[in-house]
Coordinates of C-alpha atoms and ligand atoms in Angstrom, one line a residue:
M1 CA -54.3 -8.1 -110.1
Y2 CA -54.7 -8.5 -107.0
Q3 CA -57.9 -9.2 -105.0
K4 CA -58.9 -7.2 -102.3
S5 CA -58.8 -10.3 -99.9
D6 CA -56.1 -11.9 -101.1
Y7 CA -53.1 -11.1 -98.3
I8 CA -52.2 -14.3 -96.2
G9 CA -52.1 -12.5 -92.4
V10 CA -49.2 -13.3 -90.3
F11 CA -49.3 -11.9 -86.9
D12 CA -46.8 -12.6 -83.8
S13 CA -46.5 -10.5 -80.3
G14 CA -42.9 -8.8 -82.2
L15 CA -40.9 -10.1 -84.2
G16 CA -40.9 -14.0 -83.5
G17 CA -43.6 -15.0 -86.2
I18 CA -40.6 -14.4 -89.1
S19 CA -39.3 -17.8 -88.2
V20 CA -42.8 -19.1 -89.6
L21 CA -42.9 -16.5 -92.3
R22 CA -39.7 -18.2 -93.4
H23 CA -41.4 -21.7 -93.9
L24 CA -44.3 -19.7 -95.0
K25 CA -42.4 -17.9 -98.3
K26 CA -40.6 -21.4 -99.0
I27 CA -43.6 -23.6 -99.5
L28 CA -46.1 -20.6 -101.1
P29 CA -43.3 -18.1 -102.4
E30 CA -46.3 -17.0 -104.8
E31 CA -48.4 -15.9 -101.8
R32 CA -48.6 -11.9 -100.6
Y33 CA -48.0 -11.8 -97.1
L34 CA -49.3 -9.0 -94.6
Y35 CA -47.0 -9.6 -91.7
Y36 CA -48.0 -7.6 -88.2
G37 CA -45.9 -7.7 -85.1
D38 CA -47.5 -6.0 -82.3
S39 CA -43.4 -4.9 -81.0
A40 CA -45.3 -1.7 -78.8
N41 CA -46.9 -4.7 -76.8
A42 CA -44.6 -7.3 -76.3
P43 CA -43.3 -9.5 -75.1
Y44 CA -47.3 -10.9 -74.5
G45 CA -45.6 -14.0 -72.8
K46 CA -45.2 -12.8 -69.1
R47 CA -48.7 -10.9 -69.4
T48 CA -52.8 -12.6 -67.8
T49 CA -54.2 -14.7 -70.6
Q50 CA -56.9 -12.0 -70.6
E51 CA -54.3 -9.1 -71.9
V52 CA -53.2 -11.7 -74.2
I53 CA -56.9 -12.1 -75.4
Q54 CA -57.7 -8.5 -75.5
L55 CA -54.2 -7.8 -77.3
T56 CA -54.8 -10.0 -80.2
L57 CA -57.9 -9.3 -81.2
A58 CA -56.9 -5.8 -81.3
A59 CA -54.3 -6.9 -83.4
V60 CA -56.2 -8.5 -85.8
E61 CA -58.6 -5.4 -86.1
K62 CA -56.2 -3.3 -87.0
M63 CA -54.9 -6.1 -89.7
D64 CA -58.1 -5.3 -91.1
V65 CA -59.1 -9.3 -92.4
A66 CA -61.2 -7.5 -94.9
R67 CA -57.5 -7.6 -96.9
L68 CA -57.2 -11.3 -95.8
K69 CA -57.8 -14.7 -97.2
A70 CA -56.5 -16.5 -94.6
L71 CA -54.9 -15.3 -90.8
V72 CA -52.0 -17.6 -89.5
I73 CA -51.4 -16.7 -85.8
A74 CA -47.7 -17.2 -85.6
C75 CA -47.3 -16.8 -81.9
N76 CA -47.7 -19.9 -79.6
T77 CA -49.1 -17.3 -76.6
A78 CA -51.7 -15.8 -78.7
T79 CA -53.2 -19.2 -80.1
A80 CA -53.0 -20.4 -77.3
A81 CA -55.4 -18.0 -75.5
A82 CA -56.8 -16.5 -78.2
V83 CA -57.5 -19.2 -81.3
G84 CA -60.5 -20.7 -80.5
L85 CA -62.5 -16.5 -80.1
L86 CA -60.7 -15.5 -83.3
R87 CA -62.2 -18.3 -85.3
Q88 CA -65.6 -18.1 -83.7
K89 CA -65.5 -14.4 -85.0
Y90 CA -64.1 -14.5 -88.1
K91 CA -65.8 -17.4 -89.2
D92 CA -65.7 -17.4 -92.7
L93 CA -62.0 -16.7 -92.5
I94 CA -58.6 -19.4 -92.8
V95 CA -57.6 -19.3 -89.0
V96 CA -54.4 -21.4 -88.9
G97 CA -52.9 -21.3 -85.7
I98 CA -49.1 -22.5 -84.3
E99 CA -48.7 -25.2 -81.5
P100 CA -45.4 -26.3 -79.7
A101 CA -44.4 -29.3 -82.0
I102 CA -44.3 -31.7 -79.2
K103 CA -45.8 -34.8 -80.6
P104 CA -43.0 -34.6 -83.4
A105 CA -40.1 -34.9 -80.6
L106 CA -42.4 -37.5 -78.4
D107 CA -42.8 -39.8 -81.9
R108 CA -38.8 -39.5 -82.2
F109 CA -38.3 -39.9 -78.4
P110 CA -41.2 -41.7 -76.4
H111 CA -38.9 -42.7 -73.8
G112 CA -36.8 -40.0 -74.0
T113 CA -36.2 -36.5 -72.1
V114 CA -37.8 -33.9 -74.0
G115 CA -37.8 -29.7 -72.8
I116 CA -40.3 -27.4 -74.0
M117 CA -39.3 -24.4 -73.6
A118 CA -42.1 -21.5 -74.0
T119 CA -43.3 -18.3 -72.7
E120 CA -45.1 -18.4 -69.3
V121 CA -48.7 -18.6 -70.8
T122 CA -48.2 -21.0 -73.3
L123 CA -46.2 -23.4 -70.5
R124 CA -49.8 -22.9 -68.3
E125 CA -51.7 -22.6 -70.3
E126 CA -54.7 -25.9 -70.3
K127 CA -54.1 -26.2 -74.4
L128 CA -50.1 -27.2 -73.6
D129 CA -51.5 -29.8 -71.2
S130 CA -54.4 -31.0 -73.2
L131 CA -51.7 -31.9 -75.7
L132 CA -49.4 -33.4 -73.9
H133 CA -52.1 -35.9 -72.3
R134 CA -53.4 -36.6 -75.6
I135 CA -50.3 -38.3 -76.4
V136 CA -49.1 -41.6 -74.5
V137 CA -45.5 -42.3 -73.7
D138 CA -43.2 -42.6 -70.9
A139 CA -41.4 -39.8 -72.0
T140 CA -40.2 -37.4 -69.2
V141 CA -41.0 -33.9 -70.2
C142 CA -39.5 -30.6 -68.7
K143 CA -41.4 -27.3 -68.8
I144 CA -38.5 -25.1 -69.5
P145 CA -39.1 -20.9 -69.1
A146 CA -37.4 -18.5 -70.6
P147 CA -37.5 -14.8 -69.4
G148 CA -36.0 -12.2 -71.0
L149 CA -35.3 -14.1 -74.3
V150 CA -37.9 -12.2 -76.3
E151 CA -37.0 -8.9 -75.2
L152 CA -33.8 -9.2 -76.3
V153 CA -34.5 -10.7 -79.7
E154 CA -37.0 -7.8 -79.8
S155 CA -34.3 -5.4 -79.4
G156 CA -31.9 -7.4 -81.9
R157 CA -30.0 -7.9 -79.8
L158 CA -29.5 -11.6 -81.6
D159 CA -25.6 -12.1 -82.0
T160 CA -24.5 -10.7 -79.1
E161 CA -22.9 -12.4 -75.5
E162 CA -25.6 -11.1 -73.9
M163 CA -27.7 -13.5 -75.6
R164 CA -25.3 -16.2 -75.2
Q165 CA -25.1 -16.0 -71.7
L166 CA -29.0 -15.6 -71.4
L167 CA -29.2 -18.8 -72.5
R168 CA -26.2 -20.6 -70.9
G169 CA -27.9 -19.3 -68.2
I170 CA -31.6 -21.3 -69.5
L171 CA -30.4 -24.3 -71.0
Q172 CA -26.9 -25.4 -69.1
P173 CA -28.9 -27.3 -66.6
Y174 CA -30.4 -29.3 -69.3
A175 CA -27.4 -29.7 -71.5
D176 CA -26.5 -33.6 -70.6
K177 CA -30.6 -34.3 -69.6
L178 CA -32.5 -33.5 -73.4
D179 CA -32.9 -35.8 -76.3
A180 CA -35.1 -33.3 -77.7
L181 CA -36.0 -29.6 -77.3
V182 CA -39.5 -28.4 -78.7
L183 CA -39.2 -24.8 -79.6
G184 CA -42.5 -23.3 -78.2
C185 CA -42.1 -19.9 -78.8
T186 CA -41.6 -18.1 -82.4
H187 CA -38.9 -15.9 -81.4
Y188 CA -36.6 -19.1 -80.8
P189 CA -35.8 -20.4 -83.6
L190 CA -34.5 -17.0 -85.0
V191 CA -31.5 -18.4 -82.0
A192 CA -31.6 -22.0 -83.1
D193 CA -28.3 -22.2 -84.2
E194 CA -27.2 -20.3 -80.5
I195 CA -29.1 -22.7 -78.6
S196 CA -27.6 -26.2 -80.5
R197 CA -23.8 -24.6 -79.7
I198 CA -25.0 -24.9 -76.3
L199 CA -27.0 -27.8 -76.1
G200 CA -25.2 -30.0 -78.8
K201 CA -26.0 -31.2 -81.7
Q202 CA -27.3 -34.2 -80.7
V203 CA -30.3 -32.8 -79.0
L204 CA -32.6 -32.4 -81.6
L205 CA -34.5 -28.9 -81.7
F206 CA -38.5 -28.8 -83.0
D207 CA -40.2 -26.2 -83.8
G208 CA -44.2 -25.4 -85.3
G209 CA -43.3 -23.6 -88.1
E210 CA -42.8 -25.5 -90.7
G211 CA -46.0 -28.0 -90.0
T212 CA -48.1 -24.5 -90.0
A213 CA -46.6 -23.8 -93.1
R214 CA -47.9 -27.1 -94.2
E215 CA -51.5 -26.7 -93.0
T216 CA -51.6 -22.6 -94.3
R217 CA -51.1 -25.0 -97.7
R218 CA -53.5 -27.6 -97.2
R219 CA -56.2 -25.0 -95.8
L220 CA -55.5 -22.7 -98.8
E221 CA -55.6 -25.5 -101.4
L222 CA -58.9 -27.4 -100.1
A223 CA -60.5 -23.7 -100.5
G224 CA -58.8 -23.4 -103.9
L225 CA -57.3 -20.0 -103.0
L226 CA -53.3 -20.5 -103.7
H227 CA -52.3 -17.7 -105.7
E228 CA -50.0 -17.9 -108.7
G229 CA -48.1 -15.0 -109.4
H230 CA -45.3 -12.6 -107.6
G231 CA -45.3 -12.9 -104.0
E232 CA -44.2 -9.9 -101.8
I233 CA -44.5 -8.9 -98.1
L234 CA -46.1 -6.0 -96.6
W235 CA -44.8 -5.1 -93.1
E236 CA -46.6 -3.3 -90.6
N237 CA -45.8 -3.3 -87.2
S238 CA -47.7 -1.1 -84.0
S239 CA -43.8 0.1 -82.9
Q240 CA -43.2 3.5 -85.1
K241 CA -39.6 2.7 -84.9
E242 CA -38.2 2.7 -87.9
A243 CA -35.5 0.2 -86.4
F244 CA -38.7 -2.7 -86.4
L245 CA -38.5 -2.7 -90.1
E246 CA -35.2 -3.0 -91.0
L247 CA -34.7 -5.7 -88.6
S248 CA -37.3 -8.0 -90.0
Q249 CA -36.1 -7.9 -93.0
K250 CA -33.0 -8.9 -92.0
L251 CA -34.3 -11.8 -90.1
L252 CA -36.7 -12.7 -92.7
N253 CA -33.7 -13.3 -95.2
Q254 CA -31.0 -14.4 -92.7
R255 CA -29.9 -18.6 -93.0
Ligands
DGL1 N1 -43.5 -15.1 -80.1 C1 -44.4 -15.7 -79.4 C2 -44.8 -16.7 -79.0 O1 -44.7 -17.6 -80.2 C3 -44.6 -14.8 -77.4 C4 -43.2 -13.8 -77.6 C5 -43.8 -12.8 -76.3 O2 -43.7 -13.3 -75.1 O3 -44.3 -11.9 -76.9 O4 -45.1 -17.7 -78.0

């Protein structure tokens, strides 16, 4: 029997957090997940920080934390803007955020050129600069915004010519320059294959999903809260459109 507070809540502004849920499911297959996407309000990435904070707090309230034993903020934008406030507000809950995987990328290429592709909010928030300042390397770091990309993913236009054109426009200027690209928004790993095709296999892609899943497991283990039994996923979305449920399941199962 499941206890009332036995879910791991996974939150994103929309469908991007599914790229994190894939890692969670892989390393914690027996857990019960509640995935909440705020697709009605996505994208968060070009809003003001204050708006992102308000939307994140409201969405987490809708998830009903009484049902949760842990909350994974599977959104770099919401983590950058609101993870501190969430930890203050929900002191008894395990709250795990996601950060762009800059450290592993710079550890691998300390003298190289590393791109960080992320939303406008993530790129301008203090959290990113303090992360960069903590890592002392003489690598060149390029911040790469990707306007329009989240919208295409949210509307299911992943494997389309429109997507390829948009990605080419964003990434081709960097094609011969980068050693690595950090996918600093959870929507981007959902089109990682297309990104690799444009940049070439020699450019390594890094994303924070796996590290976030491992950190979630570590925190649950430490608290003695790991669950053994049948895993399941409960899908909730602020958009009432049926298509989101279908697309969510498709994205989760896609290789
Ligand atoms: N998936 C989110 C992230 O990781 C942001 C997408 C959005 O702009 O809503 O940053």
